[in-house]
JSON list of C-alpha atoms in Angstrom, two decimals:
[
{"chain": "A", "resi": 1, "resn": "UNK", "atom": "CA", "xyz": [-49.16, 18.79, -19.77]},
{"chain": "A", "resi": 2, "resn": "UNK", "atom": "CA", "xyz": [-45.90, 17.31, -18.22]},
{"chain": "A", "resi": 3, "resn": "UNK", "atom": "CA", "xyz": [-46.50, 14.00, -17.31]},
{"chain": "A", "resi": 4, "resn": "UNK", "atom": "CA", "xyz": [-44.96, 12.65, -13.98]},
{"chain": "A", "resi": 5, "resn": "UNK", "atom": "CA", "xyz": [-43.16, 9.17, -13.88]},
{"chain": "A", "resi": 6, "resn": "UNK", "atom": "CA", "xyz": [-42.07, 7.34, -10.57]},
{"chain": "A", "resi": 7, "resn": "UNK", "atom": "CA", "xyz": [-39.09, 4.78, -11.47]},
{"chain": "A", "resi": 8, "resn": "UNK", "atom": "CA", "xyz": [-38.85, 2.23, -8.92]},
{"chain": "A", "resi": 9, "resn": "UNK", "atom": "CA", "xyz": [-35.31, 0.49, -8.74]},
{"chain": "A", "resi": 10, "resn": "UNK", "atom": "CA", "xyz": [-32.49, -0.52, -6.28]},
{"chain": "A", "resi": 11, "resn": "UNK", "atom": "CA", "xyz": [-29.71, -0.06, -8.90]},
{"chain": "A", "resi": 12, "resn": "UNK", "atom": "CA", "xyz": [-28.39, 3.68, -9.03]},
{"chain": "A", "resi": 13, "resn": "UNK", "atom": "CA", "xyz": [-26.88, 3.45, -12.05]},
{"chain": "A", "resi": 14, "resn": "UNK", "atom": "CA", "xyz": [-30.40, 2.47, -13.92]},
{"chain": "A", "resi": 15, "resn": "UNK", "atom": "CA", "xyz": [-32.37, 5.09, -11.88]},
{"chain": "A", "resi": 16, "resn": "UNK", "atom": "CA", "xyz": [-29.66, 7.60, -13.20]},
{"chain": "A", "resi": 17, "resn": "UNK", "atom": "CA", "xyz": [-29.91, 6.86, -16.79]},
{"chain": "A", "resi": 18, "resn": "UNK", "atom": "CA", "xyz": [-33.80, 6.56, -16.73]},
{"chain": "A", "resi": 19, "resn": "UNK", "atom": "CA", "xyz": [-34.00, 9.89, -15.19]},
{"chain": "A", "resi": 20, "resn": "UNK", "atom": "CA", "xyz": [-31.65, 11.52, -17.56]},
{"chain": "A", "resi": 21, "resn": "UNK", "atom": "CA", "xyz": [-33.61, 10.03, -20.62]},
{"chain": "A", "resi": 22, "resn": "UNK", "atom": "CA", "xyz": [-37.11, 10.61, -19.48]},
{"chain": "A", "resi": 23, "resn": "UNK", "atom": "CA", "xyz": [-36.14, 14.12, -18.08]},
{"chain": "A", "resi": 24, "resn": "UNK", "atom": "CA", "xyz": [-34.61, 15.16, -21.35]},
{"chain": "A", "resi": 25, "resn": "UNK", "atom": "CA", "xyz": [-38.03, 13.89, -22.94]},
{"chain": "A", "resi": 26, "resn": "UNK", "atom": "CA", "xyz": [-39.85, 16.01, -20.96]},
{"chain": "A", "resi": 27, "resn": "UNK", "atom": "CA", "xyz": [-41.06, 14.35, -18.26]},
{"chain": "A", "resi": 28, "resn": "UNK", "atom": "CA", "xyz": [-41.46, 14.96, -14.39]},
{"chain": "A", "resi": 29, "resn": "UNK", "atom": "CA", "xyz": [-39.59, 12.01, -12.74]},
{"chain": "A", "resi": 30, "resn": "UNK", "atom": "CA", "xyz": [-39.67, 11.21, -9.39]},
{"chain": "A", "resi": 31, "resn": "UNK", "atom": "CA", "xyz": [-37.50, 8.20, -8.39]},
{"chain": "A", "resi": 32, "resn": "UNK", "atom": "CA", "xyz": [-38.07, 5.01, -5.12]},
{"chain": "A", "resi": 33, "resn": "UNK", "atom": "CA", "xyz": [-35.10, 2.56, -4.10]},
{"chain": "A", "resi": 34, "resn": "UNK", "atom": "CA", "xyz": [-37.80, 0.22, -3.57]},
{"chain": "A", "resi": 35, "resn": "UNK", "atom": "CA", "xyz": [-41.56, -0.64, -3.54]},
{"chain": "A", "resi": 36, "resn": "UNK", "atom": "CA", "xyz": [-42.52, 0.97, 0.21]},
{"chain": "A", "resi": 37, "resn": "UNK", "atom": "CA", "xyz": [-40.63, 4.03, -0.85]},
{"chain": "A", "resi": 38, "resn": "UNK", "atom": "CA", "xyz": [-42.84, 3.81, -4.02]},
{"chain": "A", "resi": 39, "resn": "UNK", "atom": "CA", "xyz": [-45.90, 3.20, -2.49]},
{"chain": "A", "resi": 40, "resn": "UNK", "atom": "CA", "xyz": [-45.22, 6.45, -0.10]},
{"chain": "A", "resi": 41, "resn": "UNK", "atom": "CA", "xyz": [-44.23, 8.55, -2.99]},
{"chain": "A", "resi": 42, "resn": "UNK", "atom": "CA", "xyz": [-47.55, 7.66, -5.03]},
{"chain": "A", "resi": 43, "resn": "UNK", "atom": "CA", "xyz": [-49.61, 8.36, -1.44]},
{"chain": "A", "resi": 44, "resn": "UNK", "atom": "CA", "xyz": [-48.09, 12.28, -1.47]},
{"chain": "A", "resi": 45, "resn": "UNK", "atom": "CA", "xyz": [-48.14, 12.69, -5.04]},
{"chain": "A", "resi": 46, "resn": "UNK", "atom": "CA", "xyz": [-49.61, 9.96, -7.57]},
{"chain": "A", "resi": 47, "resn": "UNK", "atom": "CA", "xyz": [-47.38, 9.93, -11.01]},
{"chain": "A", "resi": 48, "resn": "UNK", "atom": "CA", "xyz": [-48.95, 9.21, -14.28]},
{"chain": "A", "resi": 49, "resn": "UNK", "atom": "CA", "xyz": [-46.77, 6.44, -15.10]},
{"chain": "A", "resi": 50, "resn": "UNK", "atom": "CA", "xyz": [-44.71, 3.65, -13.12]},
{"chain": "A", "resi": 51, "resn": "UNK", "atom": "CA", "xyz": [-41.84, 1.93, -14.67]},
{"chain": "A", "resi": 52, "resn": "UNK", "atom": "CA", "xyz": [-40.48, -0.59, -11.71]},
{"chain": "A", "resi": 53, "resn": "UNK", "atom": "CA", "xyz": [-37.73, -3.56, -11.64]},
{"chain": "A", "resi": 54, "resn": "UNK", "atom": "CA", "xyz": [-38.89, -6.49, -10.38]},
{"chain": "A", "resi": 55, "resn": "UNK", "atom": "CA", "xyz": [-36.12, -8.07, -8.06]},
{"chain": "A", "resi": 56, "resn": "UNK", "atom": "CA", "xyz": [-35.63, -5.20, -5.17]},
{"chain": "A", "resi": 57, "resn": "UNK", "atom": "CA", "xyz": [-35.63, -5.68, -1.10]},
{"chain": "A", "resi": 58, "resn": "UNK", "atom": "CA", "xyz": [-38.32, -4.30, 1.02]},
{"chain": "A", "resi": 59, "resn": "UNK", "atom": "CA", "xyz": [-41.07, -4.66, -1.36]},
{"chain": "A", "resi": 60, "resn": "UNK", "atom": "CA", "xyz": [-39.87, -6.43, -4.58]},
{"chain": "A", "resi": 61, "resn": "UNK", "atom": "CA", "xyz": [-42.30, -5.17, -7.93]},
{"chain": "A", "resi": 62, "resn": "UNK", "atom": "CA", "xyz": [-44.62, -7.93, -7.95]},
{"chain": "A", "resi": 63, "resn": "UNK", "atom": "CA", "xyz": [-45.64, -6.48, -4.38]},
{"chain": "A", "resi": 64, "resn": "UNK", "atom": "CA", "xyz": [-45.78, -3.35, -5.19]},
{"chain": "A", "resi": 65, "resn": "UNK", "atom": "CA", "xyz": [-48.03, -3.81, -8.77]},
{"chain": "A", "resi": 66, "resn": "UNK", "atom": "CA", "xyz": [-50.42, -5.52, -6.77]},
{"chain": "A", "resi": 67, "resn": "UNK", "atom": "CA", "xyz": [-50.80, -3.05, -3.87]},
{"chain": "A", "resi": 68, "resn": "UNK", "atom": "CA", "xyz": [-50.93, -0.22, -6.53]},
{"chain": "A", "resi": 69, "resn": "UNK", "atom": "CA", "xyz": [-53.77, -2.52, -8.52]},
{"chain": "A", "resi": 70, "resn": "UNK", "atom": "CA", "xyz": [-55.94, -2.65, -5.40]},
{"chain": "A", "resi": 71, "resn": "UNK", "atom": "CA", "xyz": [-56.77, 1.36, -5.88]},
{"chain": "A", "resi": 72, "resn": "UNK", "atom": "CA", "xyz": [-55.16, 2.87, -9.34]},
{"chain": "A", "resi": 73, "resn": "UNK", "atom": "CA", "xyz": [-55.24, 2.16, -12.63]},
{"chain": "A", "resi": 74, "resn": "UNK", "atom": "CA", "xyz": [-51.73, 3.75, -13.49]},
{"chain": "A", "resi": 75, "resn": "UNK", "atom": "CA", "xyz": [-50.20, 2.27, -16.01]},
{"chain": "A", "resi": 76, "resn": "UNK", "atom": "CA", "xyz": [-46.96, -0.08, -14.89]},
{"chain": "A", "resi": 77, "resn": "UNK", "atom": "CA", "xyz": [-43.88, -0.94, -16.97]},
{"chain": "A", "resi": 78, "resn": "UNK", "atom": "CA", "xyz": [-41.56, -3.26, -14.95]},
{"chain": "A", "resi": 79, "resn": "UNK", "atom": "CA", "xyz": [-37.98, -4.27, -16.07]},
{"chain": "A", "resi": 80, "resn": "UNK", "atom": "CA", "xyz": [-37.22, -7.87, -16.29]},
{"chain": "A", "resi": 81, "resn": "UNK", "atom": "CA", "xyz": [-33.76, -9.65, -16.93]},
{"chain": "A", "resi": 82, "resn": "UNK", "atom": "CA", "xyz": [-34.43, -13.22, -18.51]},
{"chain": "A", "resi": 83, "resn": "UNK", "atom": "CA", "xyz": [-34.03, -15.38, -15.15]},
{"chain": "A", "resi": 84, "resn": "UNK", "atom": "CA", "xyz": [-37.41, -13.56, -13.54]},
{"chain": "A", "resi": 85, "resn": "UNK", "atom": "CA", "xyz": [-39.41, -15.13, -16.54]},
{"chain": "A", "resi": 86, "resn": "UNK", "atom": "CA", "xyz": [-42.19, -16.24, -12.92]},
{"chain": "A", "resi": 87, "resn": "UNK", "atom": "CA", "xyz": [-41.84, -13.53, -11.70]},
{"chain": "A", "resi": 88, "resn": "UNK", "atom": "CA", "xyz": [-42.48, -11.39, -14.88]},
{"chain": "A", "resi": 89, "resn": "UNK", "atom": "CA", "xyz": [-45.81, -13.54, -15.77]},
{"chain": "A", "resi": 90, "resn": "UNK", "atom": "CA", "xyz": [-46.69, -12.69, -12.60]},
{"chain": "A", "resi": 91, "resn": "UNK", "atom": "CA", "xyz": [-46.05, -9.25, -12.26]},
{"chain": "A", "resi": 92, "resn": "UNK", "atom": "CA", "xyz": [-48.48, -9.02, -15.57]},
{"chain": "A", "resi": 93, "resn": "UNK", "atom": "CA", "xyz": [-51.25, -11.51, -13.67]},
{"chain": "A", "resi": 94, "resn": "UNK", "atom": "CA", "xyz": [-51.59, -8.80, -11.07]},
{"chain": "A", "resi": 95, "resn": "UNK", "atom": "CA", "xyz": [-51.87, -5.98, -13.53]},
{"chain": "A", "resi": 96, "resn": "UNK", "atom": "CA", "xyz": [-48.59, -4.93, -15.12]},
{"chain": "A", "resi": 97, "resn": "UNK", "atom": "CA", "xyz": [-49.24, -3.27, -18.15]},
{"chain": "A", "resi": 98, "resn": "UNK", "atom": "CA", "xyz": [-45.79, -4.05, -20.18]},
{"chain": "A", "resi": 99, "resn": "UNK", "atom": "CA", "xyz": [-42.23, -5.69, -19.49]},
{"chain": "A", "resi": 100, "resn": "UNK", "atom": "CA", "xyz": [-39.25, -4.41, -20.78]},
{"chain": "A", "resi": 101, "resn": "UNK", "atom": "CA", "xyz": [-36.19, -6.93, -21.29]},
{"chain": "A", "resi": 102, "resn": "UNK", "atom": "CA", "xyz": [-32.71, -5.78, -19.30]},
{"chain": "A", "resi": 103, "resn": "UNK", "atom": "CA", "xyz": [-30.42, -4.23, -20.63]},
{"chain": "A", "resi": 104, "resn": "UNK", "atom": "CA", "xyz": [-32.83, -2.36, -22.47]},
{"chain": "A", "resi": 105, "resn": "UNK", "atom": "CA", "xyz": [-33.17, 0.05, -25.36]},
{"chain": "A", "resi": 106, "resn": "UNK", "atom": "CA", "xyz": [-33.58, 3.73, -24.35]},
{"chain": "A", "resi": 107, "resn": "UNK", "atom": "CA", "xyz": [-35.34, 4.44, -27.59]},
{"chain": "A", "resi": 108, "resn": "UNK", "atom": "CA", "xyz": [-37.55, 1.44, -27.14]},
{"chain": "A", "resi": 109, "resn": "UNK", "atom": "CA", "xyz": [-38.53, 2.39, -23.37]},
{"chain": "A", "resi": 110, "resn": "UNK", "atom": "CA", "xyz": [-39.59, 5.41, -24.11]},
{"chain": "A", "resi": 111, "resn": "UNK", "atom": "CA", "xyz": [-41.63, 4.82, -27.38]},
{"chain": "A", "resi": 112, "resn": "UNK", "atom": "CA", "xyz": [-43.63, 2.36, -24.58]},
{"chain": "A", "resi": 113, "resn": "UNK", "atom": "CA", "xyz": [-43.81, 4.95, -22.05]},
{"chain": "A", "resi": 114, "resn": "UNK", "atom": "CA", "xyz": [-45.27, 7.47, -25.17]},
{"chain": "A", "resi": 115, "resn": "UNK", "atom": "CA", "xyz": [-47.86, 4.64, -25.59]},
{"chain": "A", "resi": 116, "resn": "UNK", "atom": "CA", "xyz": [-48.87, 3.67, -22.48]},
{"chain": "A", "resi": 117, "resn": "UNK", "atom": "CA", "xyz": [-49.33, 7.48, -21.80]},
{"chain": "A", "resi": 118, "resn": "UNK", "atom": "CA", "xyz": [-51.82, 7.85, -24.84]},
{"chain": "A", "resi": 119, "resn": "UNK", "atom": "CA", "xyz": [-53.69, 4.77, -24.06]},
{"chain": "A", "resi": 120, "resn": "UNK", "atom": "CA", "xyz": [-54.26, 5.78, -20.57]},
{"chain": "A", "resi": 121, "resn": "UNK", "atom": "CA", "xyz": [-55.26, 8.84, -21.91]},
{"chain": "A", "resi": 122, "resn": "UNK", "atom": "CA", "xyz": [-57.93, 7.56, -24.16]},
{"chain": "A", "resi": 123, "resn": "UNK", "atom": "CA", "xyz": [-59.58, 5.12, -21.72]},
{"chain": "A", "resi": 124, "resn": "UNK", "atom": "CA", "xyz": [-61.18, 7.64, -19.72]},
{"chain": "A", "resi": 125, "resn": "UNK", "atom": "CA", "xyz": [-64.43, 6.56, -21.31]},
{"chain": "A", "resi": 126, "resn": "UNK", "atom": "CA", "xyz": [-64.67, 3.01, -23.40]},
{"chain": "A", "resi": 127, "resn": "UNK", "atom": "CA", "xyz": [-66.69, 4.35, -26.20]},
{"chain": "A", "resi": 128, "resn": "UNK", "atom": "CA", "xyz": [-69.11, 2.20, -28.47]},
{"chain": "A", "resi": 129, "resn": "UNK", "atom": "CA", "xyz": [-66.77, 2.18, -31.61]},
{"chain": "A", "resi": 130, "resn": "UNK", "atom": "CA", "xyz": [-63.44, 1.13, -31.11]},
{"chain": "A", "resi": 131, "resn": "UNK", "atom": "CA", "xyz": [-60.77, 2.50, -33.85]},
{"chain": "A", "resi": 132, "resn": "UNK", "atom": "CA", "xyz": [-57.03, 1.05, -33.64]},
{"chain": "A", "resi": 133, "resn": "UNK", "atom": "CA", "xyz": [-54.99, 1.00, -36.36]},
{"chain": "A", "resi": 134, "resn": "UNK", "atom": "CA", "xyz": [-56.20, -1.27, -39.01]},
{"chain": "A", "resi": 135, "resn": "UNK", "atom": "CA", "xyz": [-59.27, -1.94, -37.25]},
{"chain": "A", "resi": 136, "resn": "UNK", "atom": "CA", "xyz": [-62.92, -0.41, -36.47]},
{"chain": "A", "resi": 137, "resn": "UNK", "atom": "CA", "xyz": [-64.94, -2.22, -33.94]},
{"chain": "A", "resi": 138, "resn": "UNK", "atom": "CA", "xyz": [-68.76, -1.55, -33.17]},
{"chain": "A", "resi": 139, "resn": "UNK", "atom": "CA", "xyz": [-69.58, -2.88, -29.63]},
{"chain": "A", "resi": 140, "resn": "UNK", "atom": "CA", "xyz": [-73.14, -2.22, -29.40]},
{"chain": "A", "resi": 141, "resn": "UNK", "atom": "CA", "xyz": [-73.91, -3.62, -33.29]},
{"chain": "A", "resi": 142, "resn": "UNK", "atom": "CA", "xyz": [-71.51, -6.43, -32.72]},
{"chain": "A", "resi": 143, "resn": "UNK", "atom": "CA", "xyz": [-69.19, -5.45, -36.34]},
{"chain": "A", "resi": 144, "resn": "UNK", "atom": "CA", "xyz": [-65.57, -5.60, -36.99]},
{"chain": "A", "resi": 145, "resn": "UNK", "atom": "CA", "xyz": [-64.17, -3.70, -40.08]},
{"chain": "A", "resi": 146, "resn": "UNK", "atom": "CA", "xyz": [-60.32, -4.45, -41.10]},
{"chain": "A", "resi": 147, "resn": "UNK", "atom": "CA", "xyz": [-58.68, -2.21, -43.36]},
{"chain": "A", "resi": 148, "resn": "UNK", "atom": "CA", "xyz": [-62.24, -1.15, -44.68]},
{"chain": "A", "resi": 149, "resn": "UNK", "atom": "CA", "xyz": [-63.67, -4.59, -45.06]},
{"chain": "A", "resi": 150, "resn": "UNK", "atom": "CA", "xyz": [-66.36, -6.04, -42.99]},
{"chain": "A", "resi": 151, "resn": "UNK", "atom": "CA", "xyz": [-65.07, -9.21, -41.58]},
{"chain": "A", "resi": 152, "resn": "UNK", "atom": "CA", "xyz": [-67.75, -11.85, -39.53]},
{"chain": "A", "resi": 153, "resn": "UNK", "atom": "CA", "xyz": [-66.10, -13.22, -36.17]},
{"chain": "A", "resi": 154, "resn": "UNK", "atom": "CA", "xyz": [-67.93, -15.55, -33.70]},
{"chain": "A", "resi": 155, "resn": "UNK", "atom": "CA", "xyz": [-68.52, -14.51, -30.15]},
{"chain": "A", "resi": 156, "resn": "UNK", "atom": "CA", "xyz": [-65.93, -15.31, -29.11]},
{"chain": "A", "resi": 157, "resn": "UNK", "atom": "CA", "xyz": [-63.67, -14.15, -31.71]},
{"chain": "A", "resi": 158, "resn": "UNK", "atom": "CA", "xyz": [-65.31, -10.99, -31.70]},
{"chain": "A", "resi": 159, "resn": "UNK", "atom": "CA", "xyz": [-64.20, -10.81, -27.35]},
{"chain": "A", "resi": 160, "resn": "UNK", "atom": "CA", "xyz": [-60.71, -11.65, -27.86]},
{"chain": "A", "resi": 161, "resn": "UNK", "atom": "CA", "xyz": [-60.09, -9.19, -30.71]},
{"chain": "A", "resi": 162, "resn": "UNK", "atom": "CA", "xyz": [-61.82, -6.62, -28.76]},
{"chain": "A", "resi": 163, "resn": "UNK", "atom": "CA", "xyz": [-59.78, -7.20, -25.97]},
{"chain": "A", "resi": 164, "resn": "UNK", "atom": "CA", "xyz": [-56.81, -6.75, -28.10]},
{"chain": "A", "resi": 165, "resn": "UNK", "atom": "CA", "xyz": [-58.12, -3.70, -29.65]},
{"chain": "A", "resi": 166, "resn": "UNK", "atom": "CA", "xyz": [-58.70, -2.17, -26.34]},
{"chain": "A", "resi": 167, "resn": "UNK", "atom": "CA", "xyz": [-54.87, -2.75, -25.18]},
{"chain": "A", "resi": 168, "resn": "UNK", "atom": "CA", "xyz": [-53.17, -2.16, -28.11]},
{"chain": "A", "resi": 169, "resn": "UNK", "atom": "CA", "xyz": [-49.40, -2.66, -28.10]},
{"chain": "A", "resi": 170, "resn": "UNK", "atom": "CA", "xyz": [-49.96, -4.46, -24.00]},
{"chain": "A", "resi": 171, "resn": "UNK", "atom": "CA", "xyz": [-48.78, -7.51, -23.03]},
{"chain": "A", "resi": 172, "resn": "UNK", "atom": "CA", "xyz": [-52.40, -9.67, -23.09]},
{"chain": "A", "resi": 173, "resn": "UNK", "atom": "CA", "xyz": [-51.26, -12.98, -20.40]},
{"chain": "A", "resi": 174, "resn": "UNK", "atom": "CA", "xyz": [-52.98, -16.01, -21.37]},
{"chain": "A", "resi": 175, "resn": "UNK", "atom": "CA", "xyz": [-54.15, -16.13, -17.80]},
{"chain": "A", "resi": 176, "resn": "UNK", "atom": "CA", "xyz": [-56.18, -12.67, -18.58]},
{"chain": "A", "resi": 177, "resn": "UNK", "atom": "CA", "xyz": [-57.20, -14.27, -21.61]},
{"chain": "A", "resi": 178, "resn": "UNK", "atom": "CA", "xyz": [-58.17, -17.20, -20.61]},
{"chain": "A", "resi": 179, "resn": "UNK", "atom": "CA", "xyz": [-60.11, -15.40, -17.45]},
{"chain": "A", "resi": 180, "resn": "UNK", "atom": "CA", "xyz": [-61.22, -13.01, -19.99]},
{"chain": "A", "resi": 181, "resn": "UNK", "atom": "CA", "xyz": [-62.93, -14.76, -22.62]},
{"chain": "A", "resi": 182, "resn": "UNK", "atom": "CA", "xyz": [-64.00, -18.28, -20.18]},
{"chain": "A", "resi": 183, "resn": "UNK", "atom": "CA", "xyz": [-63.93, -17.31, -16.60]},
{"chain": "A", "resi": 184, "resn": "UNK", "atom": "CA", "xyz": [-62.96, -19.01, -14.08]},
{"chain": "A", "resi": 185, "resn": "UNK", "atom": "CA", "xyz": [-62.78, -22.48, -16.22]},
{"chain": "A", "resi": 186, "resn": "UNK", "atom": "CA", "xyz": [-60.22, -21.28, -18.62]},
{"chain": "A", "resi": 187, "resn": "UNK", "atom": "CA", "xyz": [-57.27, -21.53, -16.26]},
{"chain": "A", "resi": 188, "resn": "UNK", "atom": "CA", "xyz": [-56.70, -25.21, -16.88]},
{"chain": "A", "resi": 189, "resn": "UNK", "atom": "CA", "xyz": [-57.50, -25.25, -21.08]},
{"chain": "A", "resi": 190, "resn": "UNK", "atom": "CA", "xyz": [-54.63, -23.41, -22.22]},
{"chain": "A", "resi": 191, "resn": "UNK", "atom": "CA", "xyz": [-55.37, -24.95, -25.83]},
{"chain": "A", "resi": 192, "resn": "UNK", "atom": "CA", "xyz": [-58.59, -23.22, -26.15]},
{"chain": "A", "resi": 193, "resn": "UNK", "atom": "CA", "xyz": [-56.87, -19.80, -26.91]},
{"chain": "A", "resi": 194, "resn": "UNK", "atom": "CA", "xyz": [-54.13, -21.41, -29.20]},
{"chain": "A", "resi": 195, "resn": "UNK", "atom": "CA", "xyz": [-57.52, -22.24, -31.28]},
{"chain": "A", "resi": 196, "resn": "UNK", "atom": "CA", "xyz": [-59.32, -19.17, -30.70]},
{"chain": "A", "resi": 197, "resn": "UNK", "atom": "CA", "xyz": [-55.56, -17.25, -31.71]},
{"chain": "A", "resi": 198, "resn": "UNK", "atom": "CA", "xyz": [-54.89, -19.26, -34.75]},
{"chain": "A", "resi": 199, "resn": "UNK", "atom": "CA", "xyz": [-58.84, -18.73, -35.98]},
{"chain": "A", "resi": 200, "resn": "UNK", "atom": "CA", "xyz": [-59.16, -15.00, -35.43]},
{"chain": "A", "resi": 201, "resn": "UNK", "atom": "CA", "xyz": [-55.66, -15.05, -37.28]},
{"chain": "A", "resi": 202, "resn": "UNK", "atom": "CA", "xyz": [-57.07, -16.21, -40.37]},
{"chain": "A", "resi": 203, "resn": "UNK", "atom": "CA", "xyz": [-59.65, -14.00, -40.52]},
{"chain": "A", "resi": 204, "resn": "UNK", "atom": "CA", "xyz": [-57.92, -10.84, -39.69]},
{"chain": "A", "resi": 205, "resn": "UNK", "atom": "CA", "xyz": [-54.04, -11.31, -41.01]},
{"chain": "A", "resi": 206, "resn": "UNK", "atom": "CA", "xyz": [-52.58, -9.79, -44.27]},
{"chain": "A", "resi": 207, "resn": "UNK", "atom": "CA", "xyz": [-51.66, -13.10, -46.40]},
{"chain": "A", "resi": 208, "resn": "UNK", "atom": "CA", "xyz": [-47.58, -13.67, -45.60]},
{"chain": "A", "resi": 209, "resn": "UNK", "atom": "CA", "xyz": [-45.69, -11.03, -47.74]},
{"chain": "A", "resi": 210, "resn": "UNK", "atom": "CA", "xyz": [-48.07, -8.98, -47.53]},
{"chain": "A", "resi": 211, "resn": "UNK", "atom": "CA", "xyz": [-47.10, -6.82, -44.45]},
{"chain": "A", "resi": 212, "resn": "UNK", "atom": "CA", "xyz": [-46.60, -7.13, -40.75]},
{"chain": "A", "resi": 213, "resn": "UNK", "atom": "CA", "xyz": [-48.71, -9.72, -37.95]},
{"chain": "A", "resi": 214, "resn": "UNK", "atom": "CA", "xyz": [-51.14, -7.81, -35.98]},
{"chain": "A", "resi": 215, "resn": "UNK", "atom": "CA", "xyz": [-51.54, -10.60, -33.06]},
{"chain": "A", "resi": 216, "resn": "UNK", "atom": "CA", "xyz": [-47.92, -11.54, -31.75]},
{"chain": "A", "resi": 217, "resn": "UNK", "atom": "CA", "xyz": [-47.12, -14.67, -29.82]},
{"chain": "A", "resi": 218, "resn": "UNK", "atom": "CA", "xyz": [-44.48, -13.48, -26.48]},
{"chain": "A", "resi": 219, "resn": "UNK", "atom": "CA", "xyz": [-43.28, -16.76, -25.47]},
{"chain": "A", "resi": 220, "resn": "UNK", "atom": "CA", "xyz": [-44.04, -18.26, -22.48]},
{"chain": "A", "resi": 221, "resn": "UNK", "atom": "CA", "xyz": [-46.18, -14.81, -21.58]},
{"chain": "A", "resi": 222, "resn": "UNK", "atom": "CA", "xyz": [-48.99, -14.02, -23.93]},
{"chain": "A", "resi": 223, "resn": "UNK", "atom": "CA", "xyz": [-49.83, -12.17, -27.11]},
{"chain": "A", "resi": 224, "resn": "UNK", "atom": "CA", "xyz": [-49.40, -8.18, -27.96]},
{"chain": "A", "resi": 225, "resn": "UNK", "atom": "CA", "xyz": [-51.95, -6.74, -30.48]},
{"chain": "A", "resi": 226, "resn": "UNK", "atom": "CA", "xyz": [-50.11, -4.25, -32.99]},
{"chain": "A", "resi": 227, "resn": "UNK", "atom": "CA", "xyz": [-53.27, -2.79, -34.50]},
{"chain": "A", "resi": 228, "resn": "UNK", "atom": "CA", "xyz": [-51.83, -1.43, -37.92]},
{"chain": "A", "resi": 229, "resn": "UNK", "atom": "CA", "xyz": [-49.13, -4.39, -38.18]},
{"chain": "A", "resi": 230, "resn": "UNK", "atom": "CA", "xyz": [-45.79, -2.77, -38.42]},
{"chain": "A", "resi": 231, "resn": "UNK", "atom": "CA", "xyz": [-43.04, -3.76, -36.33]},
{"chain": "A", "resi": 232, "resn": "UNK", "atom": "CA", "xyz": [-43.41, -2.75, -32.73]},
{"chain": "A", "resi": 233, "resn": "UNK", "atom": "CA", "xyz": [-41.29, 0.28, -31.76]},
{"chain": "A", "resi": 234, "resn": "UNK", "atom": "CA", "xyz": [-41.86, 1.81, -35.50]},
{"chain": "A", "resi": 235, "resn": "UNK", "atom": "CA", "xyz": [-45.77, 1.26, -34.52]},
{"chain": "A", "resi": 236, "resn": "UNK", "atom": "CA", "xyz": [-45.70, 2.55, -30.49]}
]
């Protein structure tokens, strides 16, 4: 199956190297200047994947990730430089799936389009066991194995790992966390998940030395679950 991608950006030289790399991968790409030329090209022909700047006229990608949120589930990348750090939160608020840092790393961007492709794959159906990486998860019997060993989580606990578990390798905002795990009463106790973080992490981490982190701090943004620890592009 060839996968199609629609790459959303203003600057020609980006679209032009994106296309050549993701064409020479395999994929189908379709490219927009901007976010109404996206949204018309996902109306004729939806793509499997969006990867999207952030700063564009017309429809800038924090418009356009939240008109494609109110009907698809496609999975959205968006490129950042380090002066949208707002408008990057907020681009994964209203349902980005990933960032990716400008200038970026071909090699990098493409390993995360591999695994956002897979994982949007696999969620067709959200089966009863959960397996990721290091990690087996029984939903219905309320169990968490981690590298063959039954571990006991609180509530709690047990909802934040499985959100992790079910977006491995995604950028997890603490405002989805917090929404997540507390509702609507979570928005203004940012310090509950630094808790709730720091104890699943001491139930589920290899002592230091041992091997990688599975739960990953992204400043100012959220966490990222790497499910079998290794280091992020080795693991996508």
């Amino acid at each position: 199956m060839n996968f199609k991608i629609l790459v959303v950006d203003d600057e020609r030289q980006i679209t032009r190297v994106l296309r050549t790399s993701l064409q020479s991968s395999g994929y189908e790409v379709e490219v927009a200047q901007n976010g109404l030329e996206a949204m018309e090209s996902m109306q004729a022909a939806p793509a499997d994947l969006v990867i999207t700047d952030l700063a564009m006229p017309e429809m800038d990608g924090l418009e356009l990730t939240q008109a494609l949120r109110r009907n698809s589930d496609v999975p959205i990348i968006v490129l950042s430089v380090r002066d949208q750090e707002a408008m990057k939160v907020a681009a994964l608020d209203a349902g980005a799936d990933d960032y990716v840092m400008k200038p970026f790393s071909t090699p990098e961007l493409l390993a995360r389009v591999r695994a956002h492709l897979r994982r949007g794959k696999n969620e067709e159906a959200k089966p009863t066991r959960v397996e990721a990486g290091d990690f087996v998860i029984d939903t219905e019997a309320h169990t968490v194995w981690v590298r063959g060993e039954s571990v006991h989580l609180t509530p709690k606990e047990f909802d934040l790992l499985l959100l992790f578990a079910r977006s491995p390798l995604r950028v997890l905002t603490h405002k989805l966390l917090l929404k997540s795990i507390w509702g609507p009463a979570g928005d203004d106790q940012p310090e509950y998940l630094r808790v709730l973080v720091a104890q699943l992490r001491k139930k589920i981490e290899l002592p230091e030395g041992e091997g990688g982190r599975y739960v990953r701090s992204e400043p100012w943004v959220g966490y990222r679950f790497h499910p079998d620890g290794k280091d992020e592009v080795a693991s996508l």
